[in-house]
PDB file of N, CA and C in Angstrom:
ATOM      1  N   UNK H  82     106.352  49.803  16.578  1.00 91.00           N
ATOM      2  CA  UNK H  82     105.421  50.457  17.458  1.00 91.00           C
ATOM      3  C   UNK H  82     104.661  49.379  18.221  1.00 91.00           C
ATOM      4  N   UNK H  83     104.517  49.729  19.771  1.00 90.00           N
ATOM      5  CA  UNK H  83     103.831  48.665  20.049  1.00 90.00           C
ATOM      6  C   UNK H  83     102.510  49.227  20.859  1.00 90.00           C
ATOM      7  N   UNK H  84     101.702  48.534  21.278  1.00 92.00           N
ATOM      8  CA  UNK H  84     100.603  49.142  21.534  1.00 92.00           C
ATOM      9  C   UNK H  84     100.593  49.588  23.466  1.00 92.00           C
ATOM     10  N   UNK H  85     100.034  50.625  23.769  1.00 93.00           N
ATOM     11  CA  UNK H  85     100.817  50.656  24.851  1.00 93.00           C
ATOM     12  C   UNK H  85     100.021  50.299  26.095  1.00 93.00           C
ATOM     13  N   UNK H  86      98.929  49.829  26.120  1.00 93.00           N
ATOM     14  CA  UNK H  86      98.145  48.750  26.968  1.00 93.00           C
ATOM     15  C   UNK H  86      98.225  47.822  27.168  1.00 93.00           C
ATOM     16  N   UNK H  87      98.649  46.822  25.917  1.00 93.00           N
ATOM     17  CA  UNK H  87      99.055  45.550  26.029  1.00 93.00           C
ATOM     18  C   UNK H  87     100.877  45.036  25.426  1.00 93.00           C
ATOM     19  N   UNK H  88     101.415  46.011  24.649  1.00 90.00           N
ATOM     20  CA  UNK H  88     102.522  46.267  24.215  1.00 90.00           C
ATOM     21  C   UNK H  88     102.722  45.006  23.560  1.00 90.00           C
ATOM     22  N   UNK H  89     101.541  44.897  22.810  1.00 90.00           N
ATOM     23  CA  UNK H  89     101.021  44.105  21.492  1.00 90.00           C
ATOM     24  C   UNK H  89     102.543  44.881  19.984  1.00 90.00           C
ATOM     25  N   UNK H  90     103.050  44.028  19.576  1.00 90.00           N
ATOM     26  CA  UNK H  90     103.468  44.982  17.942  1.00 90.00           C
ATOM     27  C   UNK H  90     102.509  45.184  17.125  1.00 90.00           C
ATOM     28  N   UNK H  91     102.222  46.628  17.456  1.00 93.00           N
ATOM     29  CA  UNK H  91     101.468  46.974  15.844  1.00 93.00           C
ATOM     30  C   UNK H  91     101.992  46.846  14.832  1.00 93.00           C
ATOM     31  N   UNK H  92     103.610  47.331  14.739  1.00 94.00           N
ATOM     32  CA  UNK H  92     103.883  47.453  13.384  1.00 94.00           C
ATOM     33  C   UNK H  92     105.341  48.625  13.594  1.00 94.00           C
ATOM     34  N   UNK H  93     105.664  48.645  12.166  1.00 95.00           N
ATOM     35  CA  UNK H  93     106.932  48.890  12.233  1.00 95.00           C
ATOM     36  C   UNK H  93     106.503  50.255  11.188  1.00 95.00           C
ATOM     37  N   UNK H  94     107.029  51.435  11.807  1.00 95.00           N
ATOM     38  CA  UNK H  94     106.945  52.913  10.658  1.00 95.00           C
ATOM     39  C   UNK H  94     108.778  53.396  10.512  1.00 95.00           C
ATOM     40  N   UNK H  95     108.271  53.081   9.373  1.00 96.00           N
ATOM     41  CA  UNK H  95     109.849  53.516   8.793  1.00 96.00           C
ATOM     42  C   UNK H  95     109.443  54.757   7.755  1.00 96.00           C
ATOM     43  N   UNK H  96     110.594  55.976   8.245  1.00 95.00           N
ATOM     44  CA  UNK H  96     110.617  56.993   7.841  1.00 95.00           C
ATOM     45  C   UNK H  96     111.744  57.149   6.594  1.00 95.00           C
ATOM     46  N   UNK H  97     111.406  57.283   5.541  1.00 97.00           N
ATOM     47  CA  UNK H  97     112.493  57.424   4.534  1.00 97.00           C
ATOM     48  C   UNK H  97     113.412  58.899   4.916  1.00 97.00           C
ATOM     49  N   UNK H  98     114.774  59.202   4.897  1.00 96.00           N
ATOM     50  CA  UNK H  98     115.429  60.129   5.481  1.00 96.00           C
ATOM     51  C   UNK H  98     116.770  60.420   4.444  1.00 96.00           C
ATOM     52  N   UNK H  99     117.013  61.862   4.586  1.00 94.00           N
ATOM     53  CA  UNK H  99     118.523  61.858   4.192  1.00 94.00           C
ATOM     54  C   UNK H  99     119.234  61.120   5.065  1.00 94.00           C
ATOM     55  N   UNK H 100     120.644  60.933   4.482  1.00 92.00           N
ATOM     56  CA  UNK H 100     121.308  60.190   5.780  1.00 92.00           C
ATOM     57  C   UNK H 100     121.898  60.912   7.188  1.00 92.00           C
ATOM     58  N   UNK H 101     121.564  60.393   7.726  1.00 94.00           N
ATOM     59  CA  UNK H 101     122.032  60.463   9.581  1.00 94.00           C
ATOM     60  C   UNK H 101     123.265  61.547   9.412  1.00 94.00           C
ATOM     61  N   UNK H 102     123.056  62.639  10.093  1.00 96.00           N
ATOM     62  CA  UNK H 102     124.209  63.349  10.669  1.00 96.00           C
ATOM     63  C   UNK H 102     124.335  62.948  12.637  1.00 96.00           C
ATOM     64  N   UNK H 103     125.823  62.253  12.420  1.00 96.00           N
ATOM     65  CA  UNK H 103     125.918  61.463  13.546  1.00 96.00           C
ATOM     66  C   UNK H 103     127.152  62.734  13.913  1.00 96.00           C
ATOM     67  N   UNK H 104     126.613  63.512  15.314  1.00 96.00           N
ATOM     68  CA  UNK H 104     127.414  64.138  16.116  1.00 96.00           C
ATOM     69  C   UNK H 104     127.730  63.583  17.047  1.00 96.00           C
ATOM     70  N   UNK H 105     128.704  63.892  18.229  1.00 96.00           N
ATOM     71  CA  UNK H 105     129.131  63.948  19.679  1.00 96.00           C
ATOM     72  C   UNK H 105     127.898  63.538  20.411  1.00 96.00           C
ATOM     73  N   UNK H 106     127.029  64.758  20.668  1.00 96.00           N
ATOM     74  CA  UNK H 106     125.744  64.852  21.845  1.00 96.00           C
ATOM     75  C   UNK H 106     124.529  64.544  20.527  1.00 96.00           C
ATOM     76  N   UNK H 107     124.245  64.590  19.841  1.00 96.00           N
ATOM     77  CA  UNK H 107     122.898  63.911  18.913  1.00 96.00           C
ATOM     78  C   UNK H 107     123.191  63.123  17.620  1.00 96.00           C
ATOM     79  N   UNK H 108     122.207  62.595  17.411  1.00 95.00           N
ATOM     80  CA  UNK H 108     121.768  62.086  15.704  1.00 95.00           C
ATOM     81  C   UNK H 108     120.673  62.777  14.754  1.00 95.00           C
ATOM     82  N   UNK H 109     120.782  63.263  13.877  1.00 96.00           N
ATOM     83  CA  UNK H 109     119.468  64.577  13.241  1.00 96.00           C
ATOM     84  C   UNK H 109     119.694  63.389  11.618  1.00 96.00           C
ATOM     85  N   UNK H 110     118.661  63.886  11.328  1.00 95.00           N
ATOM     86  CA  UNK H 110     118.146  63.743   9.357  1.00 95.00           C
ATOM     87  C   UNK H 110     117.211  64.536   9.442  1.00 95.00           C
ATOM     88  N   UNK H 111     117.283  64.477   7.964  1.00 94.00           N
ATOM     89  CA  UNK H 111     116.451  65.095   7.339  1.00 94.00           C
ATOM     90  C   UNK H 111     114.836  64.311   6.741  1.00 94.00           C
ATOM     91  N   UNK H 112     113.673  64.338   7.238  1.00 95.00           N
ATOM     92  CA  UNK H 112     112.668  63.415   7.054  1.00 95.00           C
ATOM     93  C   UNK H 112     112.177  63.918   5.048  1.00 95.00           C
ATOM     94  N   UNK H 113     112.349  62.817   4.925  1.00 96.00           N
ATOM     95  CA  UNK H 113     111.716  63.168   3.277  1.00 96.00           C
ATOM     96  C   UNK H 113     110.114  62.784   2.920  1.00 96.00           C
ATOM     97  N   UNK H 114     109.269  62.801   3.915  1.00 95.00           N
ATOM     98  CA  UNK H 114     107.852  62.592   4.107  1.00 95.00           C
ATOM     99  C   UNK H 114     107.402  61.193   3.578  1.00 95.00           C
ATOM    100  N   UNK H 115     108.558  60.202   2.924  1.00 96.00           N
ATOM    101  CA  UNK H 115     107.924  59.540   2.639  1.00 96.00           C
ATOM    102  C   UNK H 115     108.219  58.187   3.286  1.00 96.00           C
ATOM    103  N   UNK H 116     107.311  57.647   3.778  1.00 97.00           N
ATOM    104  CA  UNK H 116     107.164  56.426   4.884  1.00 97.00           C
ATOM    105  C   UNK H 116     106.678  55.234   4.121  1.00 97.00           C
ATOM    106  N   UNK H 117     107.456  54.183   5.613  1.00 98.00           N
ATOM    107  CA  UNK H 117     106.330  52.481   5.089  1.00 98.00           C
ATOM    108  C   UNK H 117     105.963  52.096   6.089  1.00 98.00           C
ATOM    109  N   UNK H 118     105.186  51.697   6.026  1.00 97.00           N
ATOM    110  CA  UNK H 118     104.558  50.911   7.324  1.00 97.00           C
ATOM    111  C   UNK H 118     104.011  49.330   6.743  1.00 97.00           C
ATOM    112  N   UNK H 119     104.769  48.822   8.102  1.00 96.00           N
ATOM    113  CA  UNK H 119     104.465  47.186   8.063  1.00 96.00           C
ATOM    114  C   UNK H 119     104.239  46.844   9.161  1.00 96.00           C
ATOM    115  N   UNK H 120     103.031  46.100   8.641  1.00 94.00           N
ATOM    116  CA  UNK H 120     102.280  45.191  10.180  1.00 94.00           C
ATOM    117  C   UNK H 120     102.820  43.941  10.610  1.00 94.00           C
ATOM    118  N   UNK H 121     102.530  43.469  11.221  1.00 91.00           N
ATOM    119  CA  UNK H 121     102.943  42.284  12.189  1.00 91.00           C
ATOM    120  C   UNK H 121     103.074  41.162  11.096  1.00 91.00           C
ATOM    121  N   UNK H 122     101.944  40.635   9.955  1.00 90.00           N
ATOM    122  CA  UNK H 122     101.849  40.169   9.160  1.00 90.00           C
ATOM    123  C   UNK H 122     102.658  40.193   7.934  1.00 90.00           C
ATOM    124  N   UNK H 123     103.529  41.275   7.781  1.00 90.00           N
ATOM    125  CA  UNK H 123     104.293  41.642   6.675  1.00 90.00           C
ATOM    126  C   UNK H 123     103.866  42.101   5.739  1.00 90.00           C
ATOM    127  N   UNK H 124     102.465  42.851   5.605  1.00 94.00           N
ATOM    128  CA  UNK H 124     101.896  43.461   4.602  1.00 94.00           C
ATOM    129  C   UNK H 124     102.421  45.263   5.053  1.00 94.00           C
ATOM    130  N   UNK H 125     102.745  45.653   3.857  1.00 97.00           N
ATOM    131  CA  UNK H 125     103.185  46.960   3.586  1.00 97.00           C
ATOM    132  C   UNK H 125     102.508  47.930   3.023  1.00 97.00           C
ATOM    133  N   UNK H 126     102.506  49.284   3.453  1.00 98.00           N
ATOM    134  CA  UNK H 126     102.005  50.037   3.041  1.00 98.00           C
ATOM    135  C   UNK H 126     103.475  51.491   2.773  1.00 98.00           C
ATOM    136  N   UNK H 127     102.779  51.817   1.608  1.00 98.00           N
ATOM    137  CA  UNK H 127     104.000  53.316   0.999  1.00 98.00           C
ATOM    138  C   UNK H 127     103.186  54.309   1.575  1.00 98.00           C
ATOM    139  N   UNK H 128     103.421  55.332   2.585  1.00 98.00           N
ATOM    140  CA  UNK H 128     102.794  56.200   3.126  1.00 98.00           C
ATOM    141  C   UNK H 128     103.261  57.475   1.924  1.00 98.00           C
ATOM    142  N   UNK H 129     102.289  58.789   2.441  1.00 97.00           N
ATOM    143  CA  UNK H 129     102.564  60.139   1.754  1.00 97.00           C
ATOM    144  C   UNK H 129     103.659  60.519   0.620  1.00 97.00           C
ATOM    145  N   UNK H 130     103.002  59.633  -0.508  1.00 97.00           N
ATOM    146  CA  UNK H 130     103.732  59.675  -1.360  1.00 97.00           C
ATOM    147  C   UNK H 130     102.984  61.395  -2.242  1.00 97.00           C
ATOM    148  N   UNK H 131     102.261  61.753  -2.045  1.00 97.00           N
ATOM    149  CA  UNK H 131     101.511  63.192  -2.313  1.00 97.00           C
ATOM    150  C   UNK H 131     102.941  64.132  -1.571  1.00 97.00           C
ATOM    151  N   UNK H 132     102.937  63.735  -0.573  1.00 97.00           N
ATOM    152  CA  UNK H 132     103.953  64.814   0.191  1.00 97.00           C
ATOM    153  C   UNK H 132     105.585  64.913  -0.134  1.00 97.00           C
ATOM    154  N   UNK H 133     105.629  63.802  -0.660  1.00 97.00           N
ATOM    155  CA  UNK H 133     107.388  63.062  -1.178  1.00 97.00           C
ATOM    156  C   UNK H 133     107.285  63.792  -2.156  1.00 97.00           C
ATOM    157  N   UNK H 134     106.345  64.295  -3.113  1.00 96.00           N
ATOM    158  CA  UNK H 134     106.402  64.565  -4.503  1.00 96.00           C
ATOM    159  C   UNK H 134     106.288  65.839  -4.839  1.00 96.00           C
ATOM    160  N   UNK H 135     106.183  66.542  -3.497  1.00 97.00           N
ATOM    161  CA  UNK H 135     105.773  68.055  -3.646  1.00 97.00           C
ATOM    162  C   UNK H 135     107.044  68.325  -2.918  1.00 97.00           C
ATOM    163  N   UNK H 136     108.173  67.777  -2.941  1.00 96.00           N
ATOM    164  CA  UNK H 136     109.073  68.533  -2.385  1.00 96.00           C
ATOM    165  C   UNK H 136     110.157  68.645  -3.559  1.00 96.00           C
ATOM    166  N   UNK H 137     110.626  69.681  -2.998  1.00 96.00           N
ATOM    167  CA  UNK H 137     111.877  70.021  -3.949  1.00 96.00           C
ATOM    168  C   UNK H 137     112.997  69.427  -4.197  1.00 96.00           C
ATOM    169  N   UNK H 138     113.174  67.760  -4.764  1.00 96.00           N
ATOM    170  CA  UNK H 138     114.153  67.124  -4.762  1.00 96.00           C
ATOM    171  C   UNK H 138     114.812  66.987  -5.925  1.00 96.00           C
ATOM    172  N   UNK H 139     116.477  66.919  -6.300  1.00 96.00           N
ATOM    173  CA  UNK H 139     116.634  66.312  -7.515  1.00 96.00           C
ATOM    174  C   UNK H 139     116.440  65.052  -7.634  1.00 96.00           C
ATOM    175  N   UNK H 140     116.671  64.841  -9.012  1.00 97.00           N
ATOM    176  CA  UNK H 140     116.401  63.256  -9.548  1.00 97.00           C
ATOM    177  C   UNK H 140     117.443  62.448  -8.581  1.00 97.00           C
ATOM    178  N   UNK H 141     118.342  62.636  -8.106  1.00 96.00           N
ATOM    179  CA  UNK H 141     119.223  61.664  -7.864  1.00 96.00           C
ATOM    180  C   UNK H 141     118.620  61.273  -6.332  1.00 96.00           C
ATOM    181  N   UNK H 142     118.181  62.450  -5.403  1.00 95.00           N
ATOM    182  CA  UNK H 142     117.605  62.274  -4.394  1.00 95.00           C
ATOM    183  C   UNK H 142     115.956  61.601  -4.214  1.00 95.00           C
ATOM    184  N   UNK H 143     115.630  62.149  -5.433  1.00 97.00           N
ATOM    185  CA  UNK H 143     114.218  60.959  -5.437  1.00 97.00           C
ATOM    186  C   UNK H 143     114.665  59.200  -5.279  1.00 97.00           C
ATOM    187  N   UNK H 144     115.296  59.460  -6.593  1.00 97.00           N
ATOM    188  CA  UNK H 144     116.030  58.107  -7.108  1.00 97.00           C
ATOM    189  C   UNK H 144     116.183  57.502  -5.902  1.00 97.00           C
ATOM    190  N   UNK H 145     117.564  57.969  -4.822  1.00 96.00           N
ATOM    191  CA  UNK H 145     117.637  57.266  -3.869  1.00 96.00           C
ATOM    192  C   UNK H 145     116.854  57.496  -2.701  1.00 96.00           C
ATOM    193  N   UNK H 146     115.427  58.125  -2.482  1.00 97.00           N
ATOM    194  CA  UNK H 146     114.478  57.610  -1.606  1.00 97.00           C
ATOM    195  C   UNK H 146     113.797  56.593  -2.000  1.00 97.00           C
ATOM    196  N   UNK H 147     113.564  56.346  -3.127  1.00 97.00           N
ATOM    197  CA  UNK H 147     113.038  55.415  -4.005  1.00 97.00           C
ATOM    198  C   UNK H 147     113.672  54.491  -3.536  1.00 97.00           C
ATOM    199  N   UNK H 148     114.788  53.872  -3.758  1.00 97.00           N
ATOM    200  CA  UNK H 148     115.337  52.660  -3.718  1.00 97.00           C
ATOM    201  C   UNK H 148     115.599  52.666  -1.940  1.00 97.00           C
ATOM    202  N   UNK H 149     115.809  53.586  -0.994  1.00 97.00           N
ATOM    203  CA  UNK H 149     115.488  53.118   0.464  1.00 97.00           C
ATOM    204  C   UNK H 149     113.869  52.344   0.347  1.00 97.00           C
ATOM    205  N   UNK H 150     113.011  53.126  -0.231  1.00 98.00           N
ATOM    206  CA  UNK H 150     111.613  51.882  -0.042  1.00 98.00           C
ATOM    207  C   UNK H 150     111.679  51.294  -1.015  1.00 98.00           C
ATOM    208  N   UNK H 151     112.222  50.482  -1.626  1.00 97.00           N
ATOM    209  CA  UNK H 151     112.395  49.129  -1.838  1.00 97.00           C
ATOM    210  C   UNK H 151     113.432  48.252  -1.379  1.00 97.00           C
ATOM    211  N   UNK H 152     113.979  48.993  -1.024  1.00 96.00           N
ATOM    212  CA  UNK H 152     115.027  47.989   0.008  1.00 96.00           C
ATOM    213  C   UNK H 152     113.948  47.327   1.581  1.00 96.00           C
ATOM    214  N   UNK H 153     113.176  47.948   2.206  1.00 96.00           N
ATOM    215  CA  UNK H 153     112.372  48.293   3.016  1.00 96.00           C
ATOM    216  C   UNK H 153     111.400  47.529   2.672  1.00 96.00           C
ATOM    217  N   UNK H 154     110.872  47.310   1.569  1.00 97.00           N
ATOM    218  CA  UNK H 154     109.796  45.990   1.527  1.00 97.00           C
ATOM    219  C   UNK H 154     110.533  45.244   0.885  1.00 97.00           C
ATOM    220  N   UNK H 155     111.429  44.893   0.707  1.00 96.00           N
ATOM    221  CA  UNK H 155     112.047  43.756  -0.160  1.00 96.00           C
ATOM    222  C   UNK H 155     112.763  43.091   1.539  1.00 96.00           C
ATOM    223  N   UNK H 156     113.032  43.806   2.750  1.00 95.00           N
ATOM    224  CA  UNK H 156     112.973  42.900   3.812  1.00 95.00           C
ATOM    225  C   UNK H 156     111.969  42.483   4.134  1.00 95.00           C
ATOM    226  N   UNK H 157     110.621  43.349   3.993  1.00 95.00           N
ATOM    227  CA  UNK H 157     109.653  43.141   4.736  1.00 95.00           C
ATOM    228  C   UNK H 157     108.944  41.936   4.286  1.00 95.00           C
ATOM    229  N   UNK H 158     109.267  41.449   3.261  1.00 95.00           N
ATOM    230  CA  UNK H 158     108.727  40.811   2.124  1.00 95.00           C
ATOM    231  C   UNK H 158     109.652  39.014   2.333  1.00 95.00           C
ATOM    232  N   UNK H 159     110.896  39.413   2.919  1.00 94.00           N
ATOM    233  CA  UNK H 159     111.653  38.640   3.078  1.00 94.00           C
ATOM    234  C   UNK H 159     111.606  37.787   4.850  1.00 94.00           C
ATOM    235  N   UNK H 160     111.238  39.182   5.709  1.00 92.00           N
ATOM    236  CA  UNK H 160     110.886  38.643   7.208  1.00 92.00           C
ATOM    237  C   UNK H 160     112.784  38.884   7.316  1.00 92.00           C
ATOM    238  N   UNK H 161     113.029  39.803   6.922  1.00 89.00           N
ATOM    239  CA  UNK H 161     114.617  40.079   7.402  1.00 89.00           C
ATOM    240  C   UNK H 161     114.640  41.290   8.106  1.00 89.00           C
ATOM    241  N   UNK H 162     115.744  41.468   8.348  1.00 88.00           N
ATOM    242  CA  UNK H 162     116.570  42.977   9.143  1.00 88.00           C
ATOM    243  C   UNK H 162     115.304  42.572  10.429  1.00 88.00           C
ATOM    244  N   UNK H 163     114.768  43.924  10.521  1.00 89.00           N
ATOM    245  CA  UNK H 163     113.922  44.248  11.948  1.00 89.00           C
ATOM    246  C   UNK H 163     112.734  43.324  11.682  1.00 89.00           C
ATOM    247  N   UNK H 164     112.484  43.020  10.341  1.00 90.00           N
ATOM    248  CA  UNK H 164     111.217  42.211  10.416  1.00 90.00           C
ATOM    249  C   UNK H 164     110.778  40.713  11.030  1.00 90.00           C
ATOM    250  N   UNK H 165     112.048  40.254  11.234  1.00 86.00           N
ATOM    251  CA  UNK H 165     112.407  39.087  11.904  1.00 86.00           C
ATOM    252  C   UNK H 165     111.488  38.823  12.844  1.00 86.00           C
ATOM    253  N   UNK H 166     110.837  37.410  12.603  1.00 77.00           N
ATOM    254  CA  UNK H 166     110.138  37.079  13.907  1.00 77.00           C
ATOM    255  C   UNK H 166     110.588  36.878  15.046  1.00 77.00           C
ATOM    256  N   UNK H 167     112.457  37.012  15.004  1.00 71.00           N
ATOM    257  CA  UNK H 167     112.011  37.146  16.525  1.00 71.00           C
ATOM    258  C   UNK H 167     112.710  38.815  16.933  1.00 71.00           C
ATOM    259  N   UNK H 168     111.923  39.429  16.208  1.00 66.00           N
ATOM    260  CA  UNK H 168     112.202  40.871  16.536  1.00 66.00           C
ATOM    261  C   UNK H 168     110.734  41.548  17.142  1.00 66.00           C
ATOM    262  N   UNK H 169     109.893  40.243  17.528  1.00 62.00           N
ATOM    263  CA  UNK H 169     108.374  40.818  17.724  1.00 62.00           C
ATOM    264  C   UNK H 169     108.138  40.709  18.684  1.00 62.00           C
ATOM    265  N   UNK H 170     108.894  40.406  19.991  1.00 57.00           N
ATOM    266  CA  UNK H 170     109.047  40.722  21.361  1.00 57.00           C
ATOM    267  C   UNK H 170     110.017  41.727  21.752  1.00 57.00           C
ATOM    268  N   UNK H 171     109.018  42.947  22.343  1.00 53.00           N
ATOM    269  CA  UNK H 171     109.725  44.069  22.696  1.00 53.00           C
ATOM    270  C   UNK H 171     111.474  43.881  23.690  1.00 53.00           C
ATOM    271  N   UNK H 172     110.884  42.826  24.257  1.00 50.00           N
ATOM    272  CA  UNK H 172     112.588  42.803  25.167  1.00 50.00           C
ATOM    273  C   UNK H 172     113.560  42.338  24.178  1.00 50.00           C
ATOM    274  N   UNK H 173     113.333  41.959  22.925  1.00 44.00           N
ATOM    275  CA  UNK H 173     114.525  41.479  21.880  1.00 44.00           C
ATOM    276  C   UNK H 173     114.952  42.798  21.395  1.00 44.00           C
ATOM    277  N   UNK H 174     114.730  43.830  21.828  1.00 43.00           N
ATOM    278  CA  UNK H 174     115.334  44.842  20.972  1.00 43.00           C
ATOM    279  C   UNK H 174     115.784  45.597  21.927  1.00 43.00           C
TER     280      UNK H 174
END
């Protein structure tokens, strides 16, 4: 996300999801409410984990939202995938 006055990086919101149904004319998932957000700095935050927990998931589907956010700060943590410094100028992407 970048800021849209100065198109400063705020930060990166990653949505934990079922996986991608990739059609012809779109891309859809399913949002599982539970998010991360990382700032410019690489500090992380686990968003609406209240909301992740009130949904109707089995164990295996928790399980693997679970391990999407830790995969997700274990880059963020690392300065890999999108976190890359030089992924912090909007024209690099």
């Amino acid at each position: 996300m970048y800021a849209r006055d100065t198109g400063a990086l705020r930060g990166w919101y990653c949505n934990i999801t079922r996986p991608a149904v990739i059609e012809e004319a779109r891309v859809s998932a399913v949002d599982l409410a539970l998010d991360v957000w990382v700032d410019p700095a690489g500090r992380t935050w686990v968003l609406d984990e209240e909301e992740f927990a009130a949904l109707d998931l089995g164990p295996d589907e928790v399980a693997a939202a679970r391990a999407a956010v830790a995969k997700v700060l274990a880059l963020a943590a690392q300065r890999g995938g999108p976190f890359a410094p030089e992924n912090k100028n909007p024209s690099s992407t």
